[in-house]
Short mmCIF file of C-alpha atoms in Angstrom, two decimals:
data_model
loop_
_atom_site.label_atom_id
_atom_site.label_comp_id
_atom_site.label_asym_id
_atom_site.label_seq_id
_atom_site.Cartn_x
_atom_site.Cartn_y
_atom_site.Cartn_z
CA MET A 62 0.00 0.00 0.00
CA HIS A 63 2.86 2.36 0.83
CA TRP A 64 4.44 2.02 -2.65
CA ALA A 65 1.04 2.36 -4.35
CA SER A 66 0.46 5.64 -2.53
CA VAL A 67 3.85 6.96 -3.61
CA LEU A 68 3.23 6.06 -7.24
CA ILE A 69 -0.20 7.70 -7.22
CA LEU A 70 1.24 10.88 -5.70
CA VAL A 71 4.04 11.04 -8.24
CA GLY A 72 1.60 10.45 -11.08
CA VAL A 73 -0.49 13.41 -9.96
CA CYS A 74 2.64 15.59 -9.92
CA GLY A 75 3.46 14.44 -13.43
CA ILE A 76 0.04 15.51 -14.65
CA SER A 77 0.47 18.92 -13.03
CA LEU A 78 3.81 19.37 -14.71
CA SER A 79 2.31 18.87 -18.15
CA GLN A 80 -0.37 21.44 -17.37
CA TYR A 81 2.00 24.19 -16.28
CA ASP A 82 5.09 23.75 -18.46
CA ASP A 83 3.69 25.46 -21.57
CA GLN A 84 1.97 28.22 -19.61
CA TYR A 85 5.15 29.51 -17.95
CA GLU A 86 7.70 28.73 -20.65
CA ASP A 87 7.38 32.16 -22.32
CA ILE A 88 7.84 34.26 -19.15
CA PHE A 89 10.95 32.29 -18.16
CA TRP A 90 12.79 32.79 -21.47
CA LEU A 91 11.66 36.44 -21.70
CA GLN A 92 12.98 37.33 -18.25
CA GLN A 93 16.28 35.62 -18.98
CA TYR A 94 16.59 37.45 -22.31
CA LEU A 95 15.85 40.90 -20.88
CA ARG A 96 18.41 40.37 -18.12
CA SER A 97 21.09 39.45 -20.65
CA GLN A 98 20.61 42.62 -22.73
CA SER A 99 22.82 45.62 -22.19
CA SER A 100 22.97 47.31 -25.60
CA TYR A 101 19.49 46.55 -26.96
CA SER A 102 16.54 47.17 -24.69
CA TYR A 103 13.15 45.91 -25.80
CA SER A 104 9.81 45.74 -24.05
CA PRO A 105 7.13 43.50 -25.54
CA TYR A 106 4.70 45.38 -27.77
CA TYR A 107 1.80 43.34 -26.47
CA GLU A 108 1.72 43.30 -22.68
CA ASP A 109 -1.11 40.80 -22.61
CA GLU A 110 1.16 38.17 -24.14
CA ILE A 111 3.10 37.77 -20.90
CA PRO A 112 1.40 35.42 -18.44
CA PRO A 113 1.62 36.32 -14.73
CA TYR A 114 4.81 35.01 -13.16
CA SER A 115 4.69 32.13 -10.76
CA SER A 116 7.07 29.33 -9.87
CA TYR A 117 6.32 25.66 -9.52
CA SER A 118 8.53 22.75 -8.63
CA PHE A 119 7.54 19.30 -9.73
CA GLU A 120 9.12 15.89 -9.95
CA PRO A 121 8.41 13.94 -13.12
CA ALA A 122 6.13 10.96 -12.97
CA GLY A 123 7.92 7.70 -12.35
CA SER A 124 10.69 9.06 -10.06
CA TYR A 125 10.90 8.25 -6.38
CA VAL A 126 10.86 10.94 -3.71
CA GLY A 127 14.43 12.03 -2.98
CA GLU A 128 15.85 10.73 -6.27
CA PRO A 129 17.91 13.17 -8.45
CA VAL A 130 15.70 14.38 -11.29
CA PRO A 131 17.36 13.76 -14.68
CA GLU A 132 17.30 16.51 -17.35
CA PRO A 133 14.90 15.86 -20.19
CA PRO A 134 16.83 14.57 -23.22
CA VAL A 135 15.59 17.46 -25.37
CA SER A 136 17.53 20.06 -23.31
CA ARG A 137 20.85 18.48 -24.38
CA GLU A 138 20.25 19.29 -28.06
CA CYS A 139 22.03 22.62 -28.28
CA PRO A 140 24.79 23.99 -30.55
CA GLN A 141 28.06 24.26 -28.65
CA GLU A 142 28.47 27.93 -29.63
CA CYS A 143 25.26 28.89 -27.86
CA GLU A 144 23.32 28.50 -24.64
CA CYS A 145 20.05 26.65 -24.15
CA PRO A 146 18.97 27.14 -20.52
CA PRO A 147 17.19 24.01 -19.27
CA HIS A 148 14.35 26.05 -17.80
CA PHE A 149 13.83 27.91 -21.11
CA SER A 150 13.86 24.98 -23.47
CA PHE A 151 12.31 26.91 -26.39
CA ALA A 152 14.95 29.69 -26.38
CA LEU A 153 18.35 29.69 -28.09
CA TYR A 154 20.89 32.33 -26.97
CA CYS A 155 23.72 32.90 -29.42
CA ASP A 156 24.08 36.67 -28.97
CA THR A 157 27.35 38.61 -28.53
CA ARG A 158 29.71 35.68 -29.19
CA ASN A 159 31.71 36.95 -32.20
CA LEU A 160 29.95 34.43 -34.44
CA LYS A 161 30.52 34.77 -38.19
CA TYR A 162 27.94 32.17 -39.18
CA LEU A 163 24.54 30.87 -38.10
CA PRO A 164 24.81 27.69 -36.06
CA PHE A 165 22.35 24.82 -36.16
CA VAL A 166 18.92 25.70 -34.70
CA PRO A 167 17.19 22.81 -32.92
CA ALA A 168 13.67 22.02 -34.07
CA ARG A 169 12.00 22.82 -30.73
CA MET A 170 13.06 26.48 -30.71
CA LYS A 171 10.52 29.33 -30.75
CA TYR A 172 12.92 32.17 -29.89
CA ALA A 173 16.40 32.50 -31.38
CA TYR A 174 18.83 35.33 -30.55
CA PHE A 175 21.84 35.97 -32.79
CA GLN A 176 22.20 39.74 -32.24
CA ASN A 177 25.51 41.60 -31.86
CA ASN A 178 27.74 39.18 -33.74
CA GLN A 179 29.64 39.34 -37.02
CA ILE A 180 27.28 37.26 -39.13
CA VAL A 181 27.37 38.21 -42.82
CA ALA A 182 25.04 35.64 -44.40
CA ILE A 183 21.81 33.72 -43.83
CA GLN A 184 22.31 30.61 -45.87
CA ASP A 185 19.54 28.67 -47.60
CA GLY A 186 17.98 26.18 -45.24
CA ALA A 187 19.33 27.89 -42.11
CA PHE A 188 15.97 27.55 -40.36
CA ASP A 189 14.51 24.56 -42.20
CA ASN A 190 14.76 22.50 -39.04
CA ALA A 191 13.14 25.17 -36.85
CA THR A 192 9.99 26.22 -38.70
CA ASN A 193 8.18 26.98 -35.42
CA LEU A 194 10.26 30.09 -34.70
CA GLU A 195 8.21 33.04 -33.41
CA TRP A 196 10.96 35.55 -32.55
CA LEU A 197 14.15 35.86 -34.57
CA ALA A 198 16.76 38.44 -33.53
CA LEU A 199 19.53 39.12 -36.06
CA HIS A 200 20.15 42.80 -35.36
CA GLY A 201 23.64 44.21 -34.90
CA ASN A 202 25.38 42.02 -37.49
CA GLN A 203 26.89 42.54 -40.96
CA ILE A 204 24.27 40.79 -43.07
CA THR A 205 24.01 41.88 -46.72
CA SER A 206 21.03 41.40 -49.03
CA GLU A 207 23.09 39.39 -51.51
CA LYS A 208 23.80 36.77 -48.86
CA VAL A 209 20.25 36.21 -47.64
CA GLY A 210 18.78 32.94 -48.91
CA LYS A 211 15.71 33.07 -51.13
CA LYS A 212 12.42 32.57 -49.27
CA ILE A 213 14.43 32.04 -46.08
CA PHE A 214 11.81 33.76 -43.91
CA ALA A 215 8.68 32.75 -45.83
CA LYS A 216 9.10 29.18 -44.53
CA LEU A 217 8.67 30.37 -40.93
CA LYS A 218 4.88 30.23 -40.82
CA ASN A 219 4.67 31.20 -37.13
CA LEU A 220 7.19 34.05 -37.14
CA GLU A 221 5.82 37.15 -35.39
CA ARG A 222 8.88 39.36 -34.82
CA LEU A 223 11.88 39.75 -37.08
CA TYR A 224 14.83 41.95 -36.04
CA LEU A 225 17.22 42.85 -38.85
CA ASP A 226 18.09 46.41 -37.83
CA HIS A 227 21.73 47.58 -37.74
CA ASN A 228 22.91 45.44 -40.66
CA ASN A 229 24.09 46.14 -44.24
CA LEU A 230 20.89 45.33 -46.13
CA THR A 231 20.25 47.21 -49.37
CA LYS A 232 16.91 45.53 -50.15
CA MET A 233 13.80 44.56 -48.25
CA PRO A 234 13.74 40.83 -47.49
CA HIS A 235 11.00 39.19 -49.55
CA PRO A 236 8.78 37.25 -49.29
CA LEU A 237 7.86 37.43 -45.61
CA PRO A 238 5.42 35.21 -43.69
CA GLN A 239 1.84 36.39 -43.24
CA SER A 240 2.14 35.76 -39.49
CA LEU A 241 4.59 38.66 -39.04
CA ARG A 242 3.53 41.33 -36.54
CA GLU A 243 6.71 43.39 -36.13
CA LEU A 244 9.39 44.06 -38.75
CA HIS A 245 12.56 45.87 -37.66
CA LEU A 246 14.77 47.09 -40.52
CA ALA A 247 16.12 50.40 -39.18
CA TYR A 248 19.76 51.41 -39.66
CA ASN A 249 20.38 49.64 -42.95
CA GLN A 250 21.08 50.86 -46.49
CA ILE A 251 17.71 50.19 -48.09
CA SER A 252 16.92 52.65 -50.87
CA LYS A 253 13.85 51.19 -52.57
CA ILE A 254 10.65 49.50 -51.44
CA PRO A 255 9.19 47.36 -54.27
CA SER A 256 5.44 47.52 -54.74
CA ASN A 257 5.01 43.93 -53.53
CA ALA A 258 7.50 44.10 -50.65
CA LEU A 259 4.85 44.12 -47.91
CA GLU A 260 2.22 42.16 -49.79
CA GLY A 261 0.08 39.82 -47.70
CA LEU A 262 1.28 41.09 -44.31
CA ASP A 263 -2.24 41.47 -42.92
CA ASN A 264 -1.09 40.96 -39.33
CA LEU A 265 1.76 43.48 -39.35
CA THR A 266 1.28 46.06 -36.57
CA ALA A 267 4.69 47.77 -36.42
CA LEU A 268 7.09 48.67 -39.23
CA TYR A 269 10.48 50.20 -38.46
CA LEU A 270 12.37 51.53 -41.49
CA SER A 271 14.13 54.58 -40.07
CA HIS A 272 17.75 55.52 -40.87
CA ASN A 273 17.83 54.08 -44.38
CA HIS A 274 18.10 55.70 -47.84
CA ILE A 275 14.49 55.29 -48.95
CA GLN A 276 13.41 57.80 -51.60
CA GLU A 277 9.86 56.63 -52.15
CA ILE A 278 7.54 54.17 -50.49
CA GLY A 279 4.58 54.42 -52.87
CA SER A 280 1.33 52.87 -51.61
CA ASN A 281 2.96 50.04 -49.69
CA LEU A 282 1.42 51.06 -46.37
CA LYS A 283 -2.11 51.47 -47.64
CA TRP A 284 -2.99 47.78 -47.64
CA LEU A 285 -1.50 46.90 -44.24
CA ASN A 286 -4.85 46.52 -42.50
CA SER A 287 -3.44 45.98 -39.00
CA LEU A 288 -0.62 48.52 -39.05
CA ILE A 289 -0.48 50.68 -35.91
CA LEU A 290 3.01 52.21 -36.09
CA ALA A 291 5.07 53.22 -39.14
CA ASP A 292 8.52 54.72 -38.61
CA LEU A 293 10.03 56.12 -41.83
CA SER A 294 12.12 58.85 -40.22
CA TYR A 295 15.68 59.68 -41.31
CA ASN A 296 15.27 58.74 -44.96
CA GLN A 297 15.21 60.63 -48.25
CA LEU A 298 11.47 60.77 -48.90
CA THR A 299 10.19 63.70 -50.96
CA LYS A 300 6.54 62.63 -50.72
CA VAL A 301 4.31 61.28 -48.00
CA PRO A 302 3.31 57.61 -48.43
CA GLY A 303 0.66 57.13 -51.09
CA GLY A 304 -2.20 56.37 -48.75
CA LEU A 305 -2.39 55.28 -45.12
CA PRO A 306 -4.22 52.33 -43.52
CA SER A 307 -7.29 53.04 -41.42
CA SER A 308 -5.70 51.25 -38.42
CA LEU A 309 -2.69 53.59 -38.15
CA GLU A 310 -2.08 55.36 -34.82
CA GLN A 311 1.54 56.57 -35.06
CA LEU A 312 3.33 57.98 -38.12
CA TYR A 313 6.95 59.17 -37.96
CA LEU A 314 8.30 61.01 -41.01
CA GLU A 315 10.82 63.39 -39.45
CA HIS A 316 14.20 64.11 -41.11
CA ASN A 317 13.14 63.63 -44.73
CA HIS A 318 12.69 66.01 -47.68
CA ILE A 319 8.88 66.12 -47.83
CA ASN A 320 7.47 69.41 -49.13
CA THR A 321 3.75 68.75 -49.69
CA VAL A 322 0.80 67.16 -47.90
CA PRO A 323 -2.46 66.58 -49.85
CA ASP A 324 -5.83 67.84 -48.64
CA ASP A 325 -7.52 65.60 -46.03
CA TYR A 326 -4.54 63.25 -46.26
CA PHE A 327 -4.76 62.02 -42.66
CA LYS A 328 -8.54 61.65 -42.47
CA VAL A 329 -8.43 58.13 -43.93
CA SER A 330 -6.84 57.06 -40.63
CA PRO A 331 -9.46 57.88 -37.96
CA LYS A 332 -7.32 56.37 -35.18
CA LEU A 333 -4.23 58.45 -35.93
CA LEU A 334 -2.87 60.06 -32.75
CA TYR A 335 0.75 61.06 -33.35
CA VAL A 336 2.27 62.65 -36.48
CA ARG A 337 5.89 63.76 -36.58
CA MET A 338 7.16 65.65 -39.63
CA SER A 339 9.91 67.82 -38.19
CA HIS A 340 13.06 68.56 -40.20
CA ASN A 341 11.44 68.39 -43.63
CA SER A 342 10.91 70.98 -46.39
CA LEU A 343 7.30 71.91 -45.72
CA THR A 344 6.05 75.32 -46.89
CA ASN A 345 2.60 76.88 -46.70
CA GLU A 346 2.38 76.68 -50.50
CA GLY A 347 2.81 72.91 -50.26
CA LEU A 348 0.01 72.47 -47.73
CA SER A 349 -3.70 72.44 -48.42
CA SER A 350 -5.91 74.37 -46.01
CA ASN A 351 -7.05 71.20 -44.20
CA ALA A 352 -3.90 69.12 -44.45
CA PHE A 353 -3.62 68.78 -40.64
CA ASN A 354 -7.19 69.62 -39.61
CA THR A 355 -7.96 66.10 -38.39
CA SER A 356 -9.83 65.58 -35.13
CA SER A 357 -8.06 62.34 -34.13
CA ILE A 358 -4.53 63.80 -34.00
CA LEU A 359 -3.40 64.65 -30.46
CA GLU A 360 0.27 65.46 -31.14
CA LEU A 361 1.64 67.16 -34.26
CA ASP A 362 5.31 68.02 -34.78
CA LEU A 363 6.06 70.36 -37.69
CA SER A 364 9.17 71.93 -36.19
CA TYR A 365 12.19 72.91 -38.29
CA ASN A 366 10.46 73.34 -41.61
CA GLN A 367 9.94 76.47 -43.74
CA LEU A 368 6.46 77.49 -42.69
CA GLN A 369 5.58 81.19 -42.59
CA LYS A 370 2.06 80.79 -41.23
CA ILE A 371 0.52 78.50 -38.64
CA PRO A 372 -1.40 75.69 -40.42
CA ARG A 373 -5.01 75.18 -39.45
CA VAL A 374 -5.51 72.35 -36.95
CA SER A 375 -8.41 70.72 -35.13
CA THR A 376 -9.56 71.97 -31.75
CA SER A 377 -8.85 68.44 -30.46
CA LEU A 378 -5.08 68.84 -30.89
CA GLU A 379 -3.22 68.82 -27.55
CA ASN A 380 0.47 69.25 -28.41
CA PHE A 381 1.70 71.36 -31.35
CA TYR A 382 5.38 71.87 -32.15
CA LEU A 383 6.27 74.64 -34.62
CA GLN A 384 9.64 75.85 -33.37
CA GLY A 385 12.41 76.60 -35.86
CA ASN A 386 10.20 77.77 -38.76
CA LYS A 387 9.79 81.24 -40.35
CA ILE A 388 6.39 82.08 -38.89
CA ASN A 389 5.80 85.83 -38.63
CA GLU A 390 2.08 85.99 -37.89
CA PHE A 391 -0.06 84.57 -35.09
CA THR A 392 -3.44 83.69 -36.60
CA ILE A 393 -6.03 82.69 -34.03
CA LYS A 394 -8.17 81.07 -36.75
CA SER A 395 -5.49 78.41 -37.07
CA PHE A 396 -6.76 77.09 -33.74
CA CYS A 397 -10.38 78.31 -33.44
CA SER A 398 -12.63 79.08 -36.40
CA PHE A 399 -14.59 81.31 -34.01
CA VAL A 400 -14.20 82.00 -30.32
CA ASP A 401 -16.82 82.03 -27.57
CA ILE A 402 -17.55 80.39 -24.24
CA MET A 403 -18.34 76.99 -25.79
CA ASN A 404 -15.82 76.93 -28.64
CA PHE A 405 -12.14 76.73 -27.79
CA SER A 406 -8.99 74.71 -28.47
CA LYS A 407 -7.87 71.83 -26.24
CA LEU A 408 -4.24 72.71 -26.96
CA GLN A 409 -2.00 72.27 -23.91
CA VAL A 410 1.50 72.80 -25.37
CA LEU A 411 2.35 75.22 -28.19
CA ARG A 412 5.98 75.71 -29.26
CA LEU A 413 6.63 78.74 -31.49
CA ASP A 414 10.14 79.64 -30.35
CA GLY A 415 12.79 80.13 -33.02
CA ASN A 416 10.37 81.91 -35.37
CA GLU A 417 9.89 85.58 -36.27
CA LEU A 418 7.21 86.20 -33.67
CA ARG A 419 7.03 88.30 -30.52
CA ARG A 420 4.61 87.97 -27.62
CA ASN A 421 2.91 91.21 -28.58
CA HIS A 422 1.92 89.55 -31.86
CA MET A 423 -0.68 87.44 -30.03
CA PRO A 424 -4.24 88.72 -30.64
CA PRO A 425 -6.38 89.72 -27.63
CA ASP A 426 -8.74 86.75 -28.01
CA ALA A 427 -5.87 84.21 -27.86
CA PRO A 428 -6.33 83.51 -24.11
CA LEU A 429 -10.00 82.69 -24.70
CA CYS A 430 -9.25 80.31 -27.58
CA LEU A 431 -6.19 78.73 -25.92
CA ARG A 432 -7.61 78.61 -22.40
CA TRP A 433 -6.30 75.08 -21.76
CA ALA A 434 -2.72 75.85 -22.76
CA ASN A 435 -0.14 75.24 -20.04
CA VAL A 436 2.89 76.05 -22.19
CA ILE A 437 3.13 78.66 -24.95
CA ASP A 438 6.71 79.32 -26.05
CA ILE A 439 7.30 82.26 -28.39
#
């Protein structure tokens, strides 16, 4: 009876182990990864993906109380150049090891980290054994477009995040899996975005293409139905993207050469909150009267352009940055079409310093229109 009781107890523990292993696997590898990072800090884009932390200790079914618990055989399958922590069996850590090649990736892996090495190529078949990858970090290497295998990423049907920033890419990787949710390609040498480069990426929510040499992006963003954030700053764009998705909330276009914005351009994106277009070549002649008069926008940065007048904006705007332009006139109708007790701007911060204005240029009804403003710099 004594041995039967022990076996029943151990069996129950074994069942519990199978229930909890998958649930807490992700939080374990994520905590280990964040602790190991010193030069690349990343917080998950989706907070609800992280299950609440808890710790459990179980003995596998079939072992006696007090016996040493052997490691599962799967944890021993790990390339010698890397680390596969036994408690994070789905994560492969090969970062910051002066690697010049991609080592073998075991089939069980969901998260693979190769950042901050000297890798120059992604050979054909590099991930054929690990098609269940969800996160793939290759940033901070020396990868060139000519040495990326054809359809290397398209085979990863579960891939959600791909980090290729800080490399030597001159072309967008293509094709990419439909499962992708975040694409990081900043700090490369990409100059052109083909019309089909982002085709089929219906789940993409964040696109990072800053610090490249992109001259035109065409209508590539328009069909990304889930896109929330698009960062195209520090490029060589002369035009705004040819259409925006309705899901967009954040658009970063600063440090380009954009000189025009079409009428009602932003109204196709009713969720748009933040627009940054500082350090461009915007003039009043290149702006339609309602280019920025969109009720959803809460923060608008048009600083360091060539504007001579304040563009008309919605009364819903809260933060407006216009410093470093050539503005010489304070027009209250830019903020309020008419002013009375019930009609006023919700603007809280207005930056007009570095222009050709003086405080005595403000009209007498400005305090009534801008009654919510905490900061007005002239």
